[in-house]
PDB file of C-alpha atoms in Angstrom:
ATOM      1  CA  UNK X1313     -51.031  27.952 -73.208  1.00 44.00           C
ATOM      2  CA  UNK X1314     -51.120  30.973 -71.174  1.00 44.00           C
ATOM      3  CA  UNK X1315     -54.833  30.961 -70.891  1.00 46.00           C
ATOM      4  CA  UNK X1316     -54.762  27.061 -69.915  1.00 47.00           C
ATOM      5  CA  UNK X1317     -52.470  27.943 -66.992  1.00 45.00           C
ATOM      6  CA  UNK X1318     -55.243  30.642 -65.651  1.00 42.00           C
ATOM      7  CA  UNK X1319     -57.988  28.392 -65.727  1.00 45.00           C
ATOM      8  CA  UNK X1320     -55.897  25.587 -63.957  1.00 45.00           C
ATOM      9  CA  UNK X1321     -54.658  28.728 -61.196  1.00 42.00           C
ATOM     10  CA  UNK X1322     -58.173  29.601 -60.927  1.00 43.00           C
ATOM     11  CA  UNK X1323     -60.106  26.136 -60.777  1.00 45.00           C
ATOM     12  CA  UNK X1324     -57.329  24.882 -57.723  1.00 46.00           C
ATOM     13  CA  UNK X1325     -57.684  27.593 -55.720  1.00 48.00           C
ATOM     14  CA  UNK X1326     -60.468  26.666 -53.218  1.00 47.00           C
ATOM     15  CA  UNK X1327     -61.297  30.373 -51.883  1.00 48.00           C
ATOM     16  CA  UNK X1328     -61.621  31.972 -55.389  1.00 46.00           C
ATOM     17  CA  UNK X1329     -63.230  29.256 -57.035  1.00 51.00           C
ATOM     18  CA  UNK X1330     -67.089  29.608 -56.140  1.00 49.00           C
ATOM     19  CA  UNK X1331     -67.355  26.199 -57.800  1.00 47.00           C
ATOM     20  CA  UNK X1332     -65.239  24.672 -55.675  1.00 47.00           C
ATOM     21  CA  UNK X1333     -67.943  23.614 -52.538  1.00 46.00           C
ATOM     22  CA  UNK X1334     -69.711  21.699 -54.657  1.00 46.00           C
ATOM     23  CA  UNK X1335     -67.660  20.263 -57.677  1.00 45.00           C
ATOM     24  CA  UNK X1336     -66.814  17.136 -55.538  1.00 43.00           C
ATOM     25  CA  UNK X1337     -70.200  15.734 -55.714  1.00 45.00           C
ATOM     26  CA  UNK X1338     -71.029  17.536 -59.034  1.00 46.00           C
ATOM     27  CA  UNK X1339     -74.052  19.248 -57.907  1.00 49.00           C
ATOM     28  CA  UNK X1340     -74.177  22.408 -59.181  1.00 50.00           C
ATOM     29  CA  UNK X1341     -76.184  25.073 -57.813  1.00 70.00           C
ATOM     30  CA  UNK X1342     -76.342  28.066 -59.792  1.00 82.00           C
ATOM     31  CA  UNK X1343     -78.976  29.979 -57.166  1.00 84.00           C
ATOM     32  CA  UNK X1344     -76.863  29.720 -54.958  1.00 87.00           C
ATOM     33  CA  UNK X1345     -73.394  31.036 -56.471  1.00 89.00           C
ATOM     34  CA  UNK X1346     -75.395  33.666 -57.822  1.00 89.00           C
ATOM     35  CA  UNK X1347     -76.437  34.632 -54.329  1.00 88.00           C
ATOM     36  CA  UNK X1348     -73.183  34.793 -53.253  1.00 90.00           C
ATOM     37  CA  UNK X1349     -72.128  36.683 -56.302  1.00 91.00           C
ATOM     38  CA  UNK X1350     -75.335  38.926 -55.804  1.00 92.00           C
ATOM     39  CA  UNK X1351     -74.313  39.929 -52.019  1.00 92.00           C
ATOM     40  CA  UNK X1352     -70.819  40.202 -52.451  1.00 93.00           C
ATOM     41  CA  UNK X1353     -70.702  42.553 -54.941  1.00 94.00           C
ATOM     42  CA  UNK X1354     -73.337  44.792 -52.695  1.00 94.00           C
ATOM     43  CA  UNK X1355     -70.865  44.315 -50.198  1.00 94.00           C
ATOM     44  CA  UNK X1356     -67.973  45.650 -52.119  1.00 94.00           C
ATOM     45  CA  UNK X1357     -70.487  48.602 -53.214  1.00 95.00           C
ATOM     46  CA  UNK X1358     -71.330  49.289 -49.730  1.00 95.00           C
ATOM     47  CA  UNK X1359     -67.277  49.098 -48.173  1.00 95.00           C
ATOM     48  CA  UNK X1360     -66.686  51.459 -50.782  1.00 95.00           C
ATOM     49  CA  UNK X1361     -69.189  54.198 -50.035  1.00 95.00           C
ATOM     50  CA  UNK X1362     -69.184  53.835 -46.226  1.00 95.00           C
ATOM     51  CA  UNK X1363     -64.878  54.139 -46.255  1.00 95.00           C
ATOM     52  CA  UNK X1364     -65.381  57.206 -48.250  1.00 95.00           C
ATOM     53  CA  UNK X1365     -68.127  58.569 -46.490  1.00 95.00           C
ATOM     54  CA  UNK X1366     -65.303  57.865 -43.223  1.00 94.00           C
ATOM     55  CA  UNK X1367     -62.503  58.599 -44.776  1.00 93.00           C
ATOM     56  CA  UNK X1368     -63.770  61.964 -46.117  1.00 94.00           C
ATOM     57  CA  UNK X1369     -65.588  62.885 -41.858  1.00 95.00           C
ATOM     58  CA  UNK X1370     -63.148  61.019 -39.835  1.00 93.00           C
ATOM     59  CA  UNK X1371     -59.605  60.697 -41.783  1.00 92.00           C
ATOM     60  CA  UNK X1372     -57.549  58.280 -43.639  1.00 93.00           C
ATOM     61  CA  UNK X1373     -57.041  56.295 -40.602  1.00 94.00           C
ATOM     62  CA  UNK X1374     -60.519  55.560 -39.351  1.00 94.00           C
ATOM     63  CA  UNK X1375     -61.144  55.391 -42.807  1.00 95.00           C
ATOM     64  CA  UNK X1376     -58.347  52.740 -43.730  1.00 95.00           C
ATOM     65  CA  UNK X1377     -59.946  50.377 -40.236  1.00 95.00           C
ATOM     66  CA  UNK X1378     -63.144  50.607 -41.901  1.00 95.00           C
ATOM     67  CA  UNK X1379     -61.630  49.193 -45.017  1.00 96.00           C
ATOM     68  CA  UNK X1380     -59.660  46.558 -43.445  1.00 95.00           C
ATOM     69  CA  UNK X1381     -62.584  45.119 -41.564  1.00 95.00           C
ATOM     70  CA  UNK X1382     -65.203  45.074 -44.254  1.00 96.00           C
ATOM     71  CA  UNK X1383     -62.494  42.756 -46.236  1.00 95.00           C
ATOM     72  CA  UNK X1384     -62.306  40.850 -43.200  1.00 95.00           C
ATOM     73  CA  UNK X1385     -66.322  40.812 -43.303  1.00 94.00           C
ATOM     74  CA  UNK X1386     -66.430  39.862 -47.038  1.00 94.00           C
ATOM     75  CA  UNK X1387     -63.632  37.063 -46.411  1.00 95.00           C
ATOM     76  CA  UNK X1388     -65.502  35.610 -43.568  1.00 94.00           C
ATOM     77  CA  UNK X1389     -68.750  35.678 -45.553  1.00 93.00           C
ATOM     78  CA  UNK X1390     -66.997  33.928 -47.989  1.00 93.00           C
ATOM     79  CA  UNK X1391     -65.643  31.257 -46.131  1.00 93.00           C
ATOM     80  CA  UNK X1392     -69.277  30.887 -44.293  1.00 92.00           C
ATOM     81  CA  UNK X1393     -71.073  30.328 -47.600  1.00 91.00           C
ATOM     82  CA  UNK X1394     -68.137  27.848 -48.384  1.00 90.00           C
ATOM     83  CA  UNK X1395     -69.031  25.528 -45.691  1.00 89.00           C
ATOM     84  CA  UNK X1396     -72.336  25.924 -46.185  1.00 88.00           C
ATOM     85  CA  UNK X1397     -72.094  25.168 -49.634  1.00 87.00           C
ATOM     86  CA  UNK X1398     -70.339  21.980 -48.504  1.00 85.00           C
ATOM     87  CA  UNK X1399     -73.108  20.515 -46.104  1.00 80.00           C
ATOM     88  CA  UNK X1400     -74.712  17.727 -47.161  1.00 76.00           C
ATOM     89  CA  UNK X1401     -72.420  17.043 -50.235  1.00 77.00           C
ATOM     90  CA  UNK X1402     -69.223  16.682 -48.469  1.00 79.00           C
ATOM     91  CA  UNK X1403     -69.550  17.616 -45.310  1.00 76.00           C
ATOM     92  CA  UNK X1404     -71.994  17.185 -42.199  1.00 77.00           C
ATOM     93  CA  UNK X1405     -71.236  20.081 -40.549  1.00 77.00           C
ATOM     94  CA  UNK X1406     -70.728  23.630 -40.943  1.00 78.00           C
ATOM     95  CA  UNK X1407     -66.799  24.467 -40.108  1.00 78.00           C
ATOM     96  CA  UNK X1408     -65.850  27.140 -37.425  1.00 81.00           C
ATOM     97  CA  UNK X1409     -62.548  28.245 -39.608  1.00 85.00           C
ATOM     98  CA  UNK X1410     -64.634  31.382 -40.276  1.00 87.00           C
ATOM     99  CA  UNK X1411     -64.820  32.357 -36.657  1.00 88.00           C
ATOM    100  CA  UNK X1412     -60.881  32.710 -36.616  1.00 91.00           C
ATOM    101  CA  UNK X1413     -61.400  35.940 -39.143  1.00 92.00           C
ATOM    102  CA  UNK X1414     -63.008  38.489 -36.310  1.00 91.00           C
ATOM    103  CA  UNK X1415     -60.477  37.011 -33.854  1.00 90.00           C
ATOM    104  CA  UNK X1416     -57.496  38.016 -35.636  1.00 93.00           C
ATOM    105  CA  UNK X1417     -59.197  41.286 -36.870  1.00 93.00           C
ATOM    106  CA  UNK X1418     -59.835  42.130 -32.977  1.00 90.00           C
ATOM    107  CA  UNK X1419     -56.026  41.208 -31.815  1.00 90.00           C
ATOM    108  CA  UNK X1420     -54.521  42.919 -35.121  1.00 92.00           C
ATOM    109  CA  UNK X1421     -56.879  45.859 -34.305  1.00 90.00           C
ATOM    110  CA  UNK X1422     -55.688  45.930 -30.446  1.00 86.00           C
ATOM    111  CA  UNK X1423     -51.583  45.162 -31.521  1.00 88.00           C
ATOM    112  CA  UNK X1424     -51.360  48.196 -34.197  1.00 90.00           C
ATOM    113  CA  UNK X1425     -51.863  51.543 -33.122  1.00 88.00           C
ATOM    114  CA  UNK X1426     -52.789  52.314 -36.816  1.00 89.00           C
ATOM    115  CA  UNK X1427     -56.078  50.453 -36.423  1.00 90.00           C
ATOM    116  CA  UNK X1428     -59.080  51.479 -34.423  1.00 90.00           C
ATOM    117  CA  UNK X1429     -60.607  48.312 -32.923  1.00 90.00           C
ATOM    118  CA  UNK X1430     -64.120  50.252 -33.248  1.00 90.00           C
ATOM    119  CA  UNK X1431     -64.256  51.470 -37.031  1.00 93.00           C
ATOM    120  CA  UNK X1432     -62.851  47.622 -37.880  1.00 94.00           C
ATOM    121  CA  UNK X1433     -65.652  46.122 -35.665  1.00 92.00           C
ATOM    122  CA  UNK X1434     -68.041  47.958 -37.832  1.00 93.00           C
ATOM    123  CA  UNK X1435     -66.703  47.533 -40.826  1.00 94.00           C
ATOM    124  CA  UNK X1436     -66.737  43.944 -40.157  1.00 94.00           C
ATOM    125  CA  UNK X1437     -70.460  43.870 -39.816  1.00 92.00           C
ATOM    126  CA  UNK X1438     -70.894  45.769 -43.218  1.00 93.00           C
ATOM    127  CA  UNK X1439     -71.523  42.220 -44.972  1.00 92.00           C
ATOM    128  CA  UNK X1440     -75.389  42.167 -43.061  1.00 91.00           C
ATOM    129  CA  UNK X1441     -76.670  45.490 -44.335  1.00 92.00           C
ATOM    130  CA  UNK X1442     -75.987  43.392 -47.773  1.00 91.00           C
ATOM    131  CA  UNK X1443     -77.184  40.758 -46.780  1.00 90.00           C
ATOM    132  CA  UNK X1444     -80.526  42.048 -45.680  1.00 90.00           C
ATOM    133  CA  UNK X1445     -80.510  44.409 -48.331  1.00 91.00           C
ATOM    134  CA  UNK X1446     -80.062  41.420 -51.222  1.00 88.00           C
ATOM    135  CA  UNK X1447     -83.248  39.537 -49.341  1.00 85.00           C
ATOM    136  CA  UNK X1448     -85.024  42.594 -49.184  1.00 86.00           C
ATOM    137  CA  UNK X1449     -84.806  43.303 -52.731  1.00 85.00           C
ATOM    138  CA  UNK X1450     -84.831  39.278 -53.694  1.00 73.00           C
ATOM    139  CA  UNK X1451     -87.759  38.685 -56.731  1.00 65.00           C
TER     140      UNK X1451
ATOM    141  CA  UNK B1183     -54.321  45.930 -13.748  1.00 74.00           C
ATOM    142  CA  UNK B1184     -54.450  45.170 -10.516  1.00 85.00           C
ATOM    143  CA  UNK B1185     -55.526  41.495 -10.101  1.00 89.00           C
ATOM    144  CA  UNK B1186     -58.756  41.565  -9.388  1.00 91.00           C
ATOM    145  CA  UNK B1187     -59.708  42.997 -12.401  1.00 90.00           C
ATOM    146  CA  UNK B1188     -57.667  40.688 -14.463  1.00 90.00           C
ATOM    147  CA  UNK B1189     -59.271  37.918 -13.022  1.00 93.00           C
ATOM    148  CA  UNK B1190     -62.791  39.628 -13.215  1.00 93.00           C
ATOM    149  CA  UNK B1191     -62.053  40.420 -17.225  1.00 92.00           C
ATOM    150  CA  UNK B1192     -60.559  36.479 -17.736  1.00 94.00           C
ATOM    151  CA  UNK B1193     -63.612  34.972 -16.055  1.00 95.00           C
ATOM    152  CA  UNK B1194     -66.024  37.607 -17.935  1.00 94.00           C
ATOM    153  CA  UNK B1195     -64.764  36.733 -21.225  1.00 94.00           C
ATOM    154  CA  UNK B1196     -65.211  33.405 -20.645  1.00 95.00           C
ATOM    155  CA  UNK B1197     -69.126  33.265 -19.784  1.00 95.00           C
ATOM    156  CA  UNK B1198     -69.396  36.177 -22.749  1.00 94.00           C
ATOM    157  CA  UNK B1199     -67.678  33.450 -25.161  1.00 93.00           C
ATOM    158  CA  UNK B1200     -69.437  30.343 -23.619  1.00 94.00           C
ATOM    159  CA  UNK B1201     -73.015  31.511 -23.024  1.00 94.00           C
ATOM    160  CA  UNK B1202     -72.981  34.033 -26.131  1.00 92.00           C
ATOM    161  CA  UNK B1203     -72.761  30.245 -28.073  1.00 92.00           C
ATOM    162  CA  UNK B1204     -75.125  28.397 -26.541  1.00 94.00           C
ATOM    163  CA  UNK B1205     -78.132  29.748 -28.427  1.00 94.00           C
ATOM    164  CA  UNK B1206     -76.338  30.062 -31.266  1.00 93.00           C
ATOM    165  CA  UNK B1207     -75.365  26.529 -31.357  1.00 92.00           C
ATOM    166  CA  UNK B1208     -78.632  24.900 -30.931  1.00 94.00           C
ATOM    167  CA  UNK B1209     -80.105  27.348 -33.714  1.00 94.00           C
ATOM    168  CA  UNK B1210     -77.945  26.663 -36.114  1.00 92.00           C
ATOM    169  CA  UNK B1211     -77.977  22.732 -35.707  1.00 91.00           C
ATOM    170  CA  UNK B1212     -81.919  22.370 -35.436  1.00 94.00           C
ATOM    171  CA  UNK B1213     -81.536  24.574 -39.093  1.00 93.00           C
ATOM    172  CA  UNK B1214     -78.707  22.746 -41.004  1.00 91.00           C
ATOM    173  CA  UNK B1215     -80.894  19.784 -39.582  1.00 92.00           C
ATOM    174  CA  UNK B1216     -83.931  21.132 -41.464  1.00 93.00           C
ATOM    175  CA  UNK B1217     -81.918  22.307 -44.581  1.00 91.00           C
ATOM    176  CA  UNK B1218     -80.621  18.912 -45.406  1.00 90.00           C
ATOM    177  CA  UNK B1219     -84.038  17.365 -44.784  1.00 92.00           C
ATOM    178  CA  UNK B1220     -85.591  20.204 -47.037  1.00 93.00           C
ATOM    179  CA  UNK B1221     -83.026  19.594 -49.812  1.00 90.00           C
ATOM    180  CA  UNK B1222     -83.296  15.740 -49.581  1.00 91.00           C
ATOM    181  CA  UNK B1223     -86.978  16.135 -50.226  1.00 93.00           C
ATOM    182  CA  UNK B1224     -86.602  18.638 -52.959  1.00 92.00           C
ATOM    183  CA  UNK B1225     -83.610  18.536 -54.570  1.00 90.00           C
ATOM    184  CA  UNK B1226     -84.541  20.960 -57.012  1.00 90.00           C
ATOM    185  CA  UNK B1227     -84.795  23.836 -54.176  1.00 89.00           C
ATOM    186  CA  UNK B1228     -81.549  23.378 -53.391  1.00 88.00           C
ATOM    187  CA  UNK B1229     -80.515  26.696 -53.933  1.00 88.00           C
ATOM    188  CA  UNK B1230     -83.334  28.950 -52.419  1.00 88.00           C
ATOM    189  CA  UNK B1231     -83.064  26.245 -49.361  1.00 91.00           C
ATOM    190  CA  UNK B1232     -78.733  27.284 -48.807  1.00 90.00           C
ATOM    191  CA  UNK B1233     -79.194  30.835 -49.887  1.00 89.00           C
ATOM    192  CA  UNK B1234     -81.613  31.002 -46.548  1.00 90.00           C
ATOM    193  CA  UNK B1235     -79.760  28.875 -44.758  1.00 91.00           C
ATOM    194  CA  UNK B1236     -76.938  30.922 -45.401  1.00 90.00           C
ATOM    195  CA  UNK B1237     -78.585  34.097 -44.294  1.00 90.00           C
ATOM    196  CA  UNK B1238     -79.510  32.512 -41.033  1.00 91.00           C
ATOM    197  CA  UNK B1239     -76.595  31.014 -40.529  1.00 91.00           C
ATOM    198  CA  UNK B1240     -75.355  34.587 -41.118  1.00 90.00           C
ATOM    199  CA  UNK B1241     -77.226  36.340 -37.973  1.00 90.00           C
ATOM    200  CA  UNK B1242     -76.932  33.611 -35.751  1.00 91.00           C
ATOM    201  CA  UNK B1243     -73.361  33.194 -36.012  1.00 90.00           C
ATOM    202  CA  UNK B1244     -73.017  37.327 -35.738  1.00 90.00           C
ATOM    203  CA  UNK B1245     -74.505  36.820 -32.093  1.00 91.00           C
ATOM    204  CA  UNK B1246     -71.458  34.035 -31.400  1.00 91.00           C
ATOM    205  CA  UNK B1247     -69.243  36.746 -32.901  1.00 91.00           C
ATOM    206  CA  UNK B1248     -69.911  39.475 -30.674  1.00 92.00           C
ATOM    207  CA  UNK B1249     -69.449  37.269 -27.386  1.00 92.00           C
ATOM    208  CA  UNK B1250     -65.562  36.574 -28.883  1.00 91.00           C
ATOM    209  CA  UNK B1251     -65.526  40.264 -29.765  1.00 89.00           C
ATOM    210  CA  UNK B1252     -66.635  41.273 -25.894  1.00 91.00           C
ATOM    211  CA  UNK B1253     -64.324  38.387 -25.013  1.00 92.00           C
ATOM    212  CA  UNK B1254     -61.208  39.413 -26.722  1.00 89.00           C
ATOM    213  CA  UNK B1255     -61.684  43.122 -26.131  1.00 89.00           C
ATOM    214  CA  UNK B1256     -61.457  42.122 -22.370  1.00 90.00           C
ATOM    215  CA  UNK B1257     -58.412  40.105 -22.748  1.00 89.00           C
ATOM    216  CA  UNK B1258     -56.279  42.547 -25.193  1.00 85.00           C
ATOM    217  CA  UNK B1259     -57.843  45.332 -25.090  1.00 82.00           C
ATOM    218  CA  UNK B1260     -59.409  45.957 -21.525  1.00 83.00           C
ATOM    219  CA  UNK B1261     -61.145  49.710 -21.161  1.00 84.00           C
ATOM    220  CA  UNK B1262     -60.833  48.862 -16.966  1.00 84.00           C
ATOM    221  CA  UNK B1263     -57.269  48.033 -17.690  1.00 80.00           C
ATOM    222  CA  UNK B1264     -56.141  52.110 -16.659  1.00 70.00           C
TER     223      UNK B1264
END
């Protein structure tokens, strides 16, 4: 019962589920999740050295920016390779929802003094180093 | 801010926003255009054919992204703004 009611949370929600661009016209491409798989989890790797590497120079607070925009980063990644995911199957174009992500990281950044609108910026951008570092390394 | 300078940022983050997307725009429609064509041909390359879609869909759009980023650093966060 209680493991039933995971797998329905998990299936419905459409930004956790990596099945979820393609189940409507039940192609599955299994390449391509683990792609997505294979570059987020650099992506964690890499937020994870480079805020500790700026945490430990810099302080908590360029540190914690860092942090804050590499999720940003990672979440518009995700959302990207969501609509890509969808093109051709369900949809004809690739969205723009993904563009709202450094737009609200930029006026969060510039509204709290706690945030430095540089370190976020960079951390932002941390999802290409994976990216290029997954095709690099791609058999 | 006196105005001149608030005008000079508004109309500067405009052209950053609207010409950074030009390129960008035209990219990535000429490759979704030759993704879909490549994956109705070989449907069985449909992965390699997103994941390097996705990865130049990744770059281009990062060029879009730091025209809004010039753009909104003007508007709310202006270095000239002293």
């Amino acid at each position: 019962m209680a493991s039933e009611t995971v797998e329905n949370c998990s299936s419905h929600d459409p930004l956790l589920d990596f099945d979820s661009s393609d189940s409507s016209s039940g192609v599955k491409s299994d390449e391509y999740l683990e792609l997505q798989f294979r570059v987020f989890r650099l992506a964690f790797l890499l937020t994870i050295f480079s805020v500790g590497i700026a945490g430990f120079f810099w302080g908590i607070q360029v540190g914690a920016s860092l942090f804050i925009g590499a999720l940003s980063g990672i979440f518009y990644f995700r959302l990207l390779a969501r609509g890509i995911g969808r093109l051709g199957t369900s949809s004809k174009i690739v969205g723009k929802v993904q563009l709202l992500v450094p737009v609200l990281l930029v006026l969060v950044s510039s509204r709290f003094p706690q945030l430095d609108l540089i370190p976020a910026l960079l951390g932002f951008l941390l999802y290409k180093p994976a990216l290029i570092i997954q095709f690099l390394s791609r058999p | 801010m006196d105005s001149i300078t608030a005008a000079a940022s508004v109309v500067a983050a405009g052209l950053a926003v609207g010409l950074g997307a030009i390129g960008p725009g035209i990219g990535q429609g000429s490759a979704a255009q030759g993704a879909v064509e490549g994956i109705a041909r070989q449907p069985e390359a449909e992965g390699k054919i997103r994941g390097t879609l996705l990865l130049s869909f990744a770059f281009m759009e990062s060029l879009t992204i730091y025209g809004l980023v010039v753009a909104l650093v003007l508007l709310f966060a202006n270095p000239f703004a002293g």
